[in-house]
CSV table of C-alpha atoms in Angstrom, one decimal:
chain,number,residue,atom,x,y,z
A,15,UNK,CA,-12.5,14.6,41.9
A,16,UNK,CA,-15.6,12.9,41.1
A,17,UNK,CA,-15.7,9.0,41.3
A,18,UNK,CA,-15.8,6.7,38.1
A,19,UNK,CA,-18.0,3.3,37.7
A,20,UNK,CA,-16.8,1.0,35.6
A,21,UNK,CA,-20.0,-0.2,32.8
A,22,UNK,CA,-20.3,-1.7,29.4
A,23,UNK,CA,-20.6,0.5,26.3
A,24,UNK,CA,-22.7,-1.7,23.7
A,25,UNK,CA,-22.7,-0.6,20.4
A,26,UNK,CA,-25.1,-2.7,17.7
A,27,UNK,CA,-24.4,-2.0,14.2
A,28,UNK,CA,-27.6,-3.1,11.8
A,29,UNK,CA,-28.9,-2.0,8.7
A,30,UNK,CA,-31.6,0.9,9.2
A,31,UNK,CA,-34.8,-1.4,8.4
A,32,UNK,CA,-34.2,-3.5,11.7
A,33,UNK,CA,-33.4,-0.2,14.0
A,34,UNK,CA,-37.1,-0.3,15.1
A,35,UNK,CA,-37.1,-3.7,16.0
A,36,UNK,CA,-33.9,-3.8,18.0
A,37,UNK,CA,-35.0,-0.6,20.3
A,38,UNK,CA,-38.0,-2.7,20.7
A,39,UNK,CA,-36.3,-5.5,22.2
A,40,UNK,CA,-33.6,-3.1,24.4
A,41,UNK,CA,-37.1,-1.4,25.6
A,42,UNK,CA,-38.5,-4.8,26.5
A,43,UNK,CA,-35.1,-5.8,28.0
A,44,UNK,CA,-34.5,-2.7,30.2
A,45,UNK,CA,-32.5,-0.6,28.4
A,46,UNK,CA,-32.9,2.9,30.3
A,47,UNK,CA,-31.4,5.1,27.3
A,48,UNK,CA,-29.7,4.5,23.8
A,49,UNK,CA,-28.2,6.8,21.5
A,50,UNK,CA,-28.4,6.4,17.5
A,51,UNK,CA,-26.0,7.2,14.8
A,52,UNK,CA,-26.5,6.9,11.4
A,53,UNK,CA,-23.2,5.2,9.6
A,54,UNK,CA,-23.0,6.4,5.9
A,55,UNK,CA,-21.1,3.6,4.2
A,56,UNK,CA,-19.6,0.1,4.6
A,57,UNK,CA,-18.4,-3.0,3.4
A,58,UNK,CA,-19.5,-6.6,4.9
A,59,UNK,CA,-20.0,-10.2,4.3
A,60,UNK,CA,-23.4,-8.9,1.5
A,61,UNK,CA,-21.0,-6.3,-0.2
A,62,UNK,CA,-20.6,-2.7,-0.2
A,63,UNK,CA,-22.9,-0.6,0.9
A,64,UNK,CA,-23.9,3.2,0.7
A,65,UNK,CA,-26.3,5.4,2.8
A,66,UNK,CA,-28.8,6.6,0.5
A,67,UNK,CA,-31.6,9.7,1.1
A,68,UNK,CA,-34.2,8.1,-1.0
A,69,UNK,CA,-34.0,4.7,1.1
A,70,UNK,CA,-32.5,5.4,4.3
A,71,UNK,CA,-33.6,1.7,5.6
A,72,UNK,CA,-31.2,0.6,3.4
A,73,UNK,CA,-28.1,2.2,5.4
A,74,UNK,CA,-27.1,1.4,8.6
A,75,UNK,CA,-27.4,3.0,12.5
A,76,UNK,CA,-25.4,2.3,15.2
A,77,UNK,CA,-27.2,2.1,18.5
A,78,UNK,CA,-25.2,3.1,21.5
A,79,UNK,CA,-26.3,1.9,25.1
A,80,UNK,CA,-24.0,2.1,28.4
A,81,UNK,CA,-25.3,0.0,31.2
A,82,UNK,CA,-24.4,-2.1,34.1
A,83,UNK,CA,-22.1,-5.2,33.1
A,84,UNK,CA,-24.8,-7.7,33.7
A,85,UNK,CA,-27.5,-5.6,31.5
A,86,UNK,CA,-24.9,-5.0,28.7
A,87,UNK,CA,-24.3,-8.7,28.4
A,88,UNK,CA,-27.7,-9.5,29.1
A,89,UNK,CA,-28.7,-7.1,25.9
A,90,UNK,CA,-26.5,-8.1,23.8
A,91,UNK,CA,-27.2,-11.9,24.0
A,92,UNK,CA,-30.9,-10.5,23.4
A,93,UNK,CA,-29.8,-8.5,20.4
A,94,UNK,CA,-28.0,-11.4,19.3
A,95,UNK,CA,-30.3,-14.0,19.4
A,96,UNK,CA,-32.9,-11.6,17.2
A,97,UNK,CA,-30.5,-10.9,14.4
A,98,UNK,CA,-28.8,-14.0,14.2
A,99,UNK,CA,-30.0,-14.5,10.1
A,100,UNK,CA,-28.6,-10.5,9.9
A,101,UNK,CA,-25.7,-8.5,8.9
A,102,UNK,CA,-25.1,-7.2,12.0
A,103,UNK,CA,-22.0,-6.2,14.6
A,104,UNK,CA,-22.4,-6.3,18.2
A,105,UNK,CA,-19.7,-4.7,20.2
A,106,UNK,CA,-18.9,-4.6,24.1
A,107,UNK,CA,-16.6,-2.6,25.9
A,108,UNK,CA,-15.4,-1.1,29.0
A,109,UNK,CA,-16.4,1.9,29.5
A,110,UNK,CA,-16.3,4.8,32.8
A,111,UNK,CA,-18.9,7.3,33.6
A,112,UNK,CA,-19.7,9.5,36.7
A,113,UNK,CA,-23.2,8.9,37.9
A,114,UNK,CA,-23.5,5.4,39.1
A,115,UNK,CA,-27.1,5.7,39.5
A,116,UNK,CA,-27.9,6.5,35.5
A,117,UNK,CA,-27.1,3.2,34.4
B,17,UNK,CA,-24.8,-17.8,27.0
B,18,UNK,CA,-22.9,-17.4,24.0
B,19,UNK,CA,-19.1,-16.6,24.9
B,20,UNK,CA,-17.7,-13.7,23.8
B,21,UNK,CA,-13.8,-13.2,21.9
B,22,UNK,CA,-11.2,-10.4,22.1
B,23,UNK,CA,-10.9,-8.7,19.3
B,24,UNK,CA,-9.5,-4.9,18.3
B,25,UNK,CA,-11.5,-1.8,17.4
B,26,UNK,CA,-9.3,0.1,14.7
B,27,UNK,CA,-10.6,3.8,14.6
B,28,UNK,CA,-9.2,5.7,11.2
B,29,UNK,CA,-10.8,9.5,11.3
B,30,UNK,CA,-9.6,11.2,8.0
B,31,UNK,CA,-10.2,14.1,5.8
B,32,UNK,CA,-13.1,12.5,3.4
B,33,UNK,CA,-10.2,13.1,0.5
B,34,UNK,CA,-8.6,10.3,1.5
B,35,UNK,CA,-11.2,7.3,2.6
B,36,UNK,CA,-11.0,6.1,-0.4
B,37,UNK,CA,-7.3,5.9,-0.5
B,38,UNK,CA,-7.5,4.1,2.9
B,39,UNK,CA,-10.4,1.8,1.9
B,40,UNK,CA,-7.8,0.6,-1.3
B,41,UNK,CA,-5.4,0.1,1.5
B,42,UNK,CA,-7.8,-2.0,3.9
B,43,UNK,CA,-8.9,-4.2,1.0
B,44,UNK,CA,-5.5,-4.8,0.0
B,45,UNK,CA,-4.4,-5.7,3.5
B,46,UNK,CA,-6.9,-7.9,3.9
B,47,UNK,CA,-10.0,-6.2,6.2
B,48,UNK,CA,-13.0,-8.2,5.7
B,49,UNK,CA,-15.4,-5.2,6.5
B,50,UNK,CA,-15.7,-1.6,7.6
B,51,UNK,CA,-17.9,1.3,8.6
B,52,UNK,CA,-17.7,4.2,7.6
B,53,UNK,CA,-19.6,7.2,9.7
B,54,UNK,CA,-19.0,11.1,8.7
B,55,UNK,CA,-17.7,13.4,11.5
B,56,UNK,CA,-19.7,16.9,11.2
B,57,UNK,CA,-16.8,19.0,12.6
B,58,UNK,CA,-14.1,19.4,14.6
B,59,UNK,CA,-10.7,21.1,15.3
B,60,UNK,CA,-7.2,19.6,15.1
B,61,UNK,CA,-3.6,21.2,14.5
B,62,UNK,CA,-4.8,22.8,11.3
B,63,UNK,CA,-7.4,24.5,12.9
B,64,UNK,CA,-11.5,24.2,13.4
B,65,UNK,CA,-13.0,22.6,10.4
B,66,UNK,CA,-16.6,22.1,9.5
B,67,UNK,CA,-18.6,19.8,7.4
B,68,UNK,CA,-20.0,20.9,4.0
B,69,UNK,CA,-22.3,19.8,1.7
B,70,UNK,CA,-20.8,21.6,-1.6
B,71,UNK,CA,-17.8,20.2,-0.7
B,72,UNK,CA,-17.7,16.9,1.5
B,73,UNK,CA,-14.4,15.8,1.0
B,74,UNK,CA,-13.2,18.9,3.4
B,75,UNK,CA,-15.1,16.7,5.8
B,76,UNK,CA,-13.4,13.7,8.2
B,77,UNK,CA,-14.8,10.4,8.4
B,78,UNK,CA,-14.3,8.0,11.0
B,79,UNK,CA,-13.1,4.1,9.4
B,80,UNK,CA,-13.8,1.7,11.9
B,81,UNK,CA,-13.0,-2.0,11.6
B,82,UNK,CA,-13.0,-4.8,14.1
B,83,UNK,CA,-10.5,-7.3,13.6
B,84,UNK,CA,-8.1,-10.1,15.2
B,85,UNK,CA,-5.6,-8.6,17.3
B,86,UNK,CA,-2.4,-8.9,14.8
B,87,UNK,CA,-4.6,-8.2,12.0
B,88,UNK,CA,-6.0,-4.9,13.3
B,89,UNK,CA,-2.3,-3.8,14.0
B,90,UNK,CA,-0.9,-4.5,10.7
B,91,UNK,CA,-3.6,-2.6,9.0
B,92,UNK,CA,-3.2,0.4,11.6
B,93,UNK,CA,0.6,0.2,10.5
B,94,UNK,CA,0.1,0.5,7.2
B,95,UNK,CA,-2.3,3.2,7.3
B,96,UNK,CA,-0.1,4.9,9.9
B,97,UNK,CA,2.7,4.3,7.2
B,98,UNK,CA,0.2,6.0,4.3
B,99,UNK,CA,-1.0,8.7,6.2
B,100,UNK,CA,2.2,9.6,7.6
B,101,UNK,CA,2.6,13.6,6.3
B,102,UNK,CA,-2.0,14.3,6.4
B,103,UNK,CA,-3.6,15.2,10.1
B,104,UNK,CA,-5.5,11.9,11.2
B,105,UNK,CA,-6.1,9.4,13.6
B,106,UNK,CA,-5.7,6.3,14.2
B,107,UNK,CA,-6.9,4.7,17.5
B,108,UNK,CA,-7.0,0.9,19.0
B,109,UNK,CA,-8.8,-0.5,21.5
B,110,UNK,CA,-10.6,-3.6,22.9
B,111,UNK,CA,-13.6,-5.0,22.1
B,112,UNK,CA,-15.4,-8.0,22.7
B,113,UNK,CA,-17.7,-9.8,20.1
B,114,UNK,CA,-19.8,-12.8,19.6
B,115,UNK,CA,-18.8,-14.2,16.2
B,116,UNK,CA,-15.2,-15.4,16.4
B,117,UNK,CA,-15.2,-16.1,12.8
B,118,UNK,CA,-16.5,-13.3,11.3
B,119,UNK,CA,-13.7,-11.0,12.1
C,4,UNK,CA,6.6,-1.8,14.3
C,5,UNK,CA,5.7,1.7,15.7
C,6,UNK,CA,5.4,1.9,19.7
C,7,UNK,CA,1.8,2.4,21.0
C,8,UNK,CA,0.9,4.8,23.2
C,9,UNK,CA,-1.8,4.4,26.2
C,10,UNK,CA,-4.1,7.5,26.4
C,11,UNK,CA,-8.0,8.2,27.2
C,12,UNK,CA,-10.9,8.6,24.9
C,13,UNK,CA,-13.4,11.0,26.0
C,14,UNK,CA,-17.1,11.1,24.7
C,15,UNK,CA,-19.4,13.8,26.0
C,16,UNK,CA,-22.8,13.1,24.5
C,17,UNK,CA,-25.0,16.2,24.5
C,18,UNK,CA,-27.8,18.5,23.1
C,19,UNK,CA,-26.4,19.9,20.3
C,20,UNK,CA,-27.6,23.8,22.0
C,21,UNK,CA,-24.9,22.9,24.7
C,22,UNK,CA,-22.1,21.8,22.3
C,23,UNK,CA,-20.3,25.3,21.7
C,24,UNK,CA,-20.6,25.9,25.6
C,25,UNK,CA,-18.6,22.4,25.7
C,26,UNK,CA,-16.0,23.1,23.1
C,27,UNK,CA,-15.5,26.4,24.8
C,28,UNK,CA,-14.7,24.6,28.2
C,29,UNK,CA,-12.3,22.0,26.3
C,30,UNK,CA,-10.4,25.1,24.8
C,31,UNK,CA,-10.2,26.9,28.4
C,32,UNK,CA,-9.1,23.9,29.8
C,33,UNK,CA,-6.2,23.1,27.0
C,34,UNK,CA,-7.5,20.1,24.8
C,35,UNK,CA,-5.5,19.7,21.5
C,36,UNK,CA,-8.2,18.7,19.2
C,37,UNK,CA,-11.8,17.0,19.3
C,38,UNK,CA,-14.1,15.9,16.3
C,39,UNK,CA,-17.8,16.0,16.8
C,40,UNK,CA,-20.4,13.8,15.1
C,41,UNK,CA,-24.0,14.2,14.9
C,42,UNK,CA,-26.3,12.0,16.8
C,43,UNK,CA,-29.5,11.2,14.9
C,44,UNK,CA,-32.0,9.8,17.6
C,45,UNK,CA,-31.9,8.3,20.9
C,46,UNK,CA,-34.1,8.1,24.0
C,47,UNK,CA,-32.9,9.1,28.0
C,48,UNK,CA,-34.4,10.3,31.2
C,49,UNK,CA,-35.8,13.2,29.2
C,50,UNK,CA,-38.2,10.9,26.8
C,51,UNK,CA,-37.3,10.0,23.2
C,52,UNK,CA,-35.5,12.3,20.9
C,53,UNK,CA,-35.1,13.1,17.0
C,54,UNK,CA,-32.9,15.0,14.8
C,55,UNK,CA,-34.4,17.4,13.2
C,56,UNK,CA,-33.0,19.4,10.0
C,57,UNK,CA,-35.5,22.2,11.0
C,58,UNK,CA,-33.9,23.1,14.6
C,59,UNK,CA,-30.5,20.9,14.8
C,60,UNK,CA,-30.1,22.2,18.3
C,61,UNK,CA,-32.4,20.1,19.7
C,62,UNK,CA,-30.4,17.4,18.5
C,63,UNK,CA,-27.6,15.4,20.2
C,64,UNK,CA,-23.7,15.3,19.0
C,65,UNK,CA,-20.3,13.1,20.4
C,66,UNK,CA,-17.9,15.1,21.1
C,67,UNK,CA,-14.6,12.6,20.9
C,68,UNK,CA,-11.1,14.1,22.5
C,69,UNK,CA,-8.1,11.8,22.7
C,70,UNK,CA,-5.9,13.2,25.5
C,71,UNK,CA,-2.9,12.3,27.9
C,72,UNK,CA,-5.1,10.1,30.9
C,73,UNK,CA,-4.5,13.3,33.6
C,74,UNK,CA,-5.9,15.6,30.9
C,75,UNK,CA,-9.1,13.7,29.9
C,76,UNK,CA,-9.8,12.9,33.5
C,77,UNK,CA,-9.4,17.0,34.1
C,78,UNK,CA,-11.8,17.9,31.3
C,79,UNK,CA,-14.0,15.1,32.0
C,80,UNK,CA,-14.8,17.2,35.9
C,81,UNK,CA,-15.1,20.0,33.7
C,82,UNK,CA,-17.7,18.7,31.6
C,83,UNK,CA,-19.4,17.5,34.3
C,84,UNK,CA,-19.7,19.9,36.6
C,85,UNK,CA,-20.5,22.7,33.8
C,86,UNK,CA,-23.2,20.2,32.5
C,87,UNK,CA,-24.7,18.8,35.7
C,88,UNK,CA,-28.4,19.9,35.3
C,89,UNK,CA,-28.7,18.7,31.4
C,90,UNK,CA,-29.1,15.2,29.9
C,91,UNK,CA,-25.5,14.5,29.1
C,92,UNK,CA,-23.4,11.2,28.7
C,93,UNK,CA,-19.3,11.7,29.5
C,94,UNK,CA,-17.2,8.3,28.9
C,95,UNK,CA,-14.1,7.7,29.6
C,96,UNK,CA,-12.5,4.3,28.1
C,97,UNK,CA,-8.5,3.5,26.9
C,98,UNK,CA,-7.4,3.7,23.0
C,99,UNK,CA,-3.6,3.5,22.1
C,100,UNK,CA,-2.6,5.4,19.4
C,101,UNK,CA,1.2,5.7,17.5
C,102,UNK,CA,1.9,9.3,18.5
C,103,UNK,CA,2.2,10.2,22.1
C,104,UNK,CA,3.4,13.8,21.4
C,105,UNK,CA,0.1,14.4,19.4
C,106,UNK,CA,-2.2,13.8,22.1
């Protein structure tokens, strides 16, 4: 059995327009790695909302990075601080991986 | 540092025939938001399923709302209640977020 | 109320060339279920990546399995050690969901 190491999952939630500019900060911050899904609909504080093919920035991405407790936290009060005017969700969580080294 | 507060990841993956009957449920229950992301395929105890453009609601979707703890519960029972009889699931876990208000 | 059952969510994050290869493993190794769901971008060890419609393999997919803890941890060695040479994320975190004999 291969050991696990407990990290943080952190998972940022913003509208497709801003993506650029939070991987941006996570690059300046130290994120080693992220991972991007696109969500395809939603409802928030601004309404409903709908992916849409003609104006992707318009839907929103979630942006996946696992990392050391102190870099998670440290990330997300970045992430924070940048989108505090912005419909946004930032999530942390515990999370177990395998290779201690990778993040 | 901003502090962070407990809240509950509710998880809601579906057969895209029935988001909107969930959604209905969600709003009516009192969920102040959602996302909605679409799985691409998968296999379950009806068998392997695949997404399709010509027909998308043979697709799943995954629901996911972040609530208070006993809010977040009663809306997983009731959609546990409503999807009782359809292949689904419905997962809860921990999360930690900035904006105790917001959810 | 409906009892909650503790069980482990597995995410194996991978090229989407390697996914069959991984859902062949899971089979072999008895998962239930698992729903996969298209990553659209991200950036690792291996440089920053895009989905592209054109050749999907070279994009990335989640493959999510909820599972009994003994059994995620099981497929979770699996995973690894089949996928030890490729950029690949495998998490591990708790979820409670309503029916233990599902999962």
């Amino acid at each position: 059995m291969h050991e696990l190491f407990r990290k943080k999952r952190l998972e940022i939630i913003v509208e497709g327009a801003l993506v650029e500019t939070v991987l941006g900060m996570l690059d300046r911050e130290g994120a080693t790695g992220y991972t991007i899904s696109s969500a395809s609909a939603g409802r928030g504080d601004a309404g409903r909302w709908q992916r849409d093919d003609i104006t992707p920035a318009l839907g929103r991405a979630t942006i996946l990075v696992v990392a050391k407790e102190d870099v998670a936290r440290r990330l997300a009060e970045a992430v924070y601080d940048l989108l505090a005017d912005h419909a946004a969700m930032i999530l942390l969580s515990d999370v177990e991986v395998f290779r201690d080294a990778d993040y």
